[in-house]
XYZ file of C-alpha atoms in Angstrom:
366
model
C 171.669 153.409 26.242
C 168.349 153.769 24.209
C 165.272 152.777 26.145
C 161.975 152.386 24.386
C 158.393 152.527 25.798
C 155.582 150.884 23.713
C 151.907 151.735 23.822
C 149.901 148.859 25.312
C 147.662 146.962 22.907
C 145.896 144.545 25.227
C 142.215 145.213 25.742
C 141.551 147.160 28.905
C 145.219 147.919 29.559
C 145.542 151.638 30.159
C 148.837 151.778 31.999
C 152.155 152.796 30.507
C 155.662 151.498 31.275
C 157.308 154.864 32.054
C 155.780 158.239 33.100
C 157.319 161.641 32.455
C 158.889 161.798 35.898
C 160.680 158.516 35.394
C 161.765 159.547 31.896
C 163.404 162.630 33.479
C 165.271 160.332 35.899
C 166.598 158.144 33.111
C 167.620 161.002 30.802
C 169.398 162.476 33.788
C 171.563 159.398 33.856
C 172.447 159.885 30.144
C 169.975 157.344 28.746
C 167.939 158.209 25.622
C 164.236 157.444 25.911
C 161.991 156.742 22.898
C 158.260 156.767 23.650
C 155.670 155.580 21.213
C 153.338 158.404 20.298
C 150.199 158.321 22.517
C 151.618 155.651 24.777
C 150.685 157.555 27.927
C 147.296 159.125 26.953
C 145.125 156.469 28.625
C 147.004 157.046 31.867
C 146.743 160.791 31.612
C 150.180 161.611 30.234
C 150.405 163.265 26.808
C 153.315 163.396 24.404
C 154.173 166.979 25.359
C 154.780 165.919 28.947
C 157.188 163.185 27.790
C 158.952 165.548 25.415
C 159.345 168.128 28.220
C 160.845 165.403 30.389
C 163.466 164.647 27.738
C 162.016 161.797 25.732
C 161.525 161.621 21.988
C 158.011 160.651 20.916
C 158.168 158.606 17.723
C 156.191 155.877 15.881
C 156.114 152.307 17.130
C 158.393 151.203 14.351
C 160.922 153.845 15.303
C 160.824 152.806 18.909
C 161.495 149.164 18.044
C 164.189 150.017 15.522
C 166.032 152.356 17.791
C 165.711 150.943 21.326
C 168.232 148.572 22.909
C 165.737 147.802 25.691
C 161.934 147.957 25.434
C 159.509 148.381 28.302
C 156.006 147.038 28.482
C 153.355 146.536 31.086
C 151.158 143.718 29.879
C 152.260 140.243 28.766
C 153.242 140.710 25.051
C 150.930 139.294 22.395
C 152.138 137.063 19.557
C 151.909 140.038 17.163
C 153.918 142.250 19.577
C 156.617 139.640 19.909
C 156.821 139.162 16.113
C 157.396 142.974 15.836
C 160.302 143.043 18.189
C 163.889 143.253 16.905
C 166.217 140.239 17.448
C 168.712 140.960 20.220
C 166.515 143.523 21.931
C 166.037 143.318 25.699
C 162.382 143.283 26.856
C 161.280 144.214 30.380
C 157.563 143.398 30.993
C 155.113 141.288 32.869
C 155.371 137.724 31.628
C 153.956 135.316 34.227
C 156.059 132.398 32.952
C 154.148 129.461 34.532
C 150.941 130.633 32.874
C 152.432 131.545 29.530
C 154.862 128.855 28.239
C 153.840 129.694 24.613
C 154.923 133.376 25.167
C 158.297 132.193 26.462
C 158.783 129.940 23.446
C 157.865 132.763 21.042
C 160.257 135.191 22.718
C 163.021 132.597 22.572
C 162.413 132.023 18.929
C 162.425 135.764 18.255
C 165.792 136.138 20.033
C 164.483 138.626 22.556
C 166.246 138.718 25.917
C 163.314 138.889 28.349
C 163.123 140.066 31.935
C 159.782 139.149 33.791
C 159.090 141.786 36.290
C 156.553 139.468 38.011
C 159.340 136.995 38.733
C 161.125 139.333 41.153
C 162.593 137.427 44.053
C 161.136 137.976 47.510
C 164.233 139.490 49.016
C 164.635 142.843 50.856
C 166.615 144.621 48.226
C 164.129 143.708 45.485
C 161.133 145.177 47.295
C 161.397 148.542 45.464
C 161.294 146.669 42.180
C 158.315 144.444 42.988
C 155.516 145.274 40.523
C 153.220 142.588 42.108
C 153.155 144.529 45.421
C 152.757 147.950 43.917
C 149.950 146.950 41.540
C 148.186 144.628 43.928
C 148.111 147.335 46.538
C 146.040 149.541 44.182
C 143.956 146.577 43.053
C 142.994 145.699 46.675
C 141.742 149.237 47.216
C 139.765 149.222 43.956
C 138.197 145.806 44.661
C 136.442 147.250 47.690
C 135.260 150.287 45.752
C 133.922 148.026 42.875
C 132.173 145.786 45.445
C 130.663 148.697 47.320
C 129.324 150.123 44.143
C 127.504 146.891 43.273
C 126.205 146.237 46.823
C 122.683 147.371 47.560
C 123.592 148.626 51.016
C 125.935 151.064 52.657
C 129.102 150.046 54.569
C 128.994 151.951 57.880
C 126.771 151.782 60.919
C 124.246 154.571 60.750
C 121.901 155.741 63.548
C 119.078 157.788 62.107
C 115.647 159.072 63.193
C 114.195 156.343 60.934
C 116.183 153.591 62.655
C 119.641 151.974 62.808
C 121.475 150.717 59.760
C 123.860 147.893 60.625
C 127.357 147.813 59.086
C 128.109 145.710 56.050
C 129.894 142.385 56.583
C 132.893 141.945 54.352
C 134.827 138.664 54.021
C 138.273 138.736 52.374
C 140.162 135.591 51.248
C 143.857 136.101 51.345
C 145.961 138.521 53.452
C 148.690 139.371 50.955
C 149.308 142.826 49.669
C 145.873 143.106 47.923
C 143.992 141.588 50.830
C 145.572 143.793 53.434
C 144.728 146.945 51.437
C 141.196 145.647 50.957
C 140.914 145.230 54.739
C 142.130 148.762 55.389
C 139.841 150.243 52.761
C 136.753 148.387 53.914
C 137.397 149.271 57.535
C 137.818 153.026 56.604
C 134.436 152.759 54.893
C 132.888 151.380 58.097
C 132.442 147.678 57.368
C 132.946 144.718 59.765
C 135.749 142.727 58.178
C 136.652 139.069 58.483
C 139.730 137.493 56.789
C 140.779 133.971 55.918
C 144.323 133.038 55.073
C 146.127 129.720 55.369
C 149.323 131.426 56.516
C 149.239 131.820 60.284
C 151.730 134.749 60.383
C 149.207 136.986 58.668
C 146.980 136.952 61.732
C 148.840 139.750 63.404
C 148.766 141.893 60.237
C 144.998 141.442 59.791
C 144.251 142.311 63.413
C 146.572 145.436 63.214
C 144.205 146.775 60.519
C 141.080 146.053 62.491
C 140.066 142.880 60.725
C 138.993 139.631 62.464
C 141.192 136.657 61.500
C 139.364 133.298 61.091
C 141.593 130.964 63.128
C 141.234 127.158 63.092
C 143.064 124.535 65.156
C 146.203 123.326 63.445
C 146.768 126.456 61.341
C 150.052 127.038 63.246
C 151.328 123.768 61.784
C 151.147 124.932 58.162
C 154.514 124.895 56.488
C 155.614 128.177 54.839
C 158.598 128.547 52.487
C 159.572 131.849 50.876
C 156.247 133.489 51.946
C 154.159 130.767 50.259
C 152.390 127.795 51.593
C 154.538 124.658 51.138
C 152.202 122.193 52.915
C 149.005 121.890 54.948
C 147.162 118.758 56.138
C 143.830 117.868 54.661
C 142.300 118.041 58.122
C 143.416 121.699 58.578
C 142.148 122.643 55.142
C 138.763 121.007 55.941
C 138.444 122.800 59.211
C 139.272 126.139 57.620
C 136.719 125.611 54.822
C 134.030 124.853 57.371
C 134.920 127.858 59.517
C 135.035 130.238 56.559
C 131.745 128.965 55.142
C 129.901 130.224 58.182
C 131.205 133.750 57.467
C 130.637 133.336 53.768
C 126.895 132.680 53.973
C 126.429 135.757 56.148
C 128.673 138.079 54.221
C 127.416 141.086 52.220
C 130.631 141.476 50.178
C 133.302 138.832 49.537
C 136.672 139.686 47.966
C 138.977 136.880 46.825
C 142.672 137.640 46.302
C 144.378 134.251 46.459
C 147.090 133.473 43.853
C 149.734 130.888 43.520
C 153.126 132.417 42.550
C 152.732 132.700 38.765
C 150.374 129.657 38.449
C 146.680 128.824 38.477
C 144.622 130.317 41.237
C 143.072 127.933 43.728
C 139.220 127.497 43.824
C 138.126 128.771 47.248
C 134.337 129.270 46.688
C 132.338 126.481 44.976
C 129.080 126.838 43.064
C 127.363 124.993 45.929
C 128.656 127.591 48.389
C 127.519 130.490 46.221
C 124.002 128.957 46.297
C 124.088 129.133 50.077
C 124.955 132.861 50.170
C 122.245 135.443 50.835
C 120.464 137.212 47.972
C 122.013 140.569 47.247
C 125.487 139.595 48.261
C 128.422 140.483 45.983
C 131.617 138.532 45.276
C 134.635 140.352 43.676
C 137.048 137.771 42.309
C 140.436 139.385 41.733
C 142.035 136.215 40.417
C 139.993 135.446 37.279
C 142.933 136.131 34.997
C 144.649 133.196 36.709
C 141.604 130.918 36.702
C 139.638 132.492 39.481
C 138.998 131.751 43.226
C 135.193 131.435 42.648
C 133.928 128.536 40.578
C 131.184 130.674 38.828
C 133.306 133.850 38.186
C 134.126 134.779 34.640
C 137.052 136.927 33.509
C 136.084 140.549 33.265
C 132.413 139.733 33.367
C 129.620 140.137 35.973
C 127.208 137.287 36.413
C 124.303 136.893 38.797
C 123.817 133.455 40.315
C 120.849 132.822 42.697
C 120.720 136.575 43.467
C 124.456 136.794 44.192
C 126.421 139.176 41.995
C 129.848 137.802 40.968
C 132.299 140.210 39.462
C 135.382 138.856 37.727
C 138.238 141.363 37.719
C 141.312 140.579 35.596
C 143.247 143.819 35.975
C 141.983 146.219 38.574
C 145.198 148.167 38.675
C 144.545 149.298 35.097
C 141.329 151.005 36.265
C 143.566 153.511 38.197
C 146.089 153.953 35.435
C 147.682 157.245 36.613
C 148.877 155.942 39.992
C 149.375 152.398 38.686
C 151.747 153.749 35.924
C 153.594 155.976 38.317
C 154.248 153.065 40.752
C 155.087 150.642 37.953
C 157.575 153.138 36.488
C 159.306 153.593 39.760
C 159.707 149.818 39.972
C 161.144 149.834 36.436
C 163.615 152.641 37.034
C 164.930 150.886 40.144
C 165.236 147.612 38.216
C 167.091 149.292 35.356
C 169.537 150.619 37.877
C 170.186 146.971 38.728
C 170.588 145.477 35.243
C 171.958 148.334 33.116
C 175.602 149.346 33.265
C 177.876 151.715 31.340
C 177.961 149.330 28.421
C 174.359 148.295 28.267
C 172.354 145.491 29.796
C 174.290 143.244 32.239
C 173.217 139.605 31.892
C 174.900 138.548 35.218
C 173.540 135.109 35.891
C 175.445 134.990 39.233
C 173.375 137.967 40.490
C 170.127 136.876 42.340
C 167.701 139.441 40.929
C 168.935 139.037 37.340
C 168.905 135.214 37.410
C 165.330 135.202 38.816
C 163.928 137.635 36.325
C 165.823 136.767 33.158
C 163.407 134.214 31.749
C 164.677 134.165 28.144
C 168.255 134.646 27.154
C 170.211 133.842 23.988
C 167.274 132.068 22.431
C 166.717 129.782 25.429
C 163.883 129.627 27.923
C 165.280 129.802 31.492
C 161.982 129.888 33.476
């Protein structure tokens, strides 16, 4: 089978769908790999490395014309979709709930589309889960970005000139990104508090040295498939009040909360930002999905009442070498699932395939 890798065209997207090591794995399984010239340069992988791994580096037009299956990282633009060949299979990020127009365009173009972000939350799909691999890196980088913007150090320091108290970090959300942010902030010496509506995350937070903000009734929250299915208004009110006490004293706040493929919830209002201390920093990791902070702007830094608010759309792309390596491993494992001896298997009775195949035979399935 011929597999193609396109160079990303989205602004700020420096990752690549396959790295040389993953190309070597695929060519070892008798697949031919076509890589667009320069596709890996922003991630630190030149054409010579791909060629040595067994790929053929060609023009974009040649990749599209020759590949049976095309790999991308970012959601395809309208121009990219228009350039794809009818009948091609596309494996990429799609975020179906946020991008109905993208799905419609792909269906009209006749492109069979697998959304890597729609991977089901089952054990055997964990090694294919791009959200986990990329959010892990993003959680680390969020702390680094926040620390760089903060006008104070993280750790406790006892010096001849006096004692420097540790920074107070508040993290909203204890998913993959949040847990990595906790671990990173703790390694840097901060005091870390964490808020999450899911009661089962308490043990994970505390195992990393964070303090979980618990409120009465949190153990009654309904969880389905790892996501919140229902919580009473009373519990939500209690949690907001409890978290606000930590918010107004925090030096750095990191928000990571997302709703599976949909719009991110607003967790910090403009009024709450106004209550925060001057010099504090907020890193909003969810601005691409609408943002968790009401005053955050996508990929922009704004200062409101002395509080620096940093909107981060795509932190994983700021560490493109490792992000690409992990993404490529997810892709190679996924291809092992959907590609057979005769090409792509569109087995709609198979759980992973039916969850990720969002466009097939000109129809939107998401």
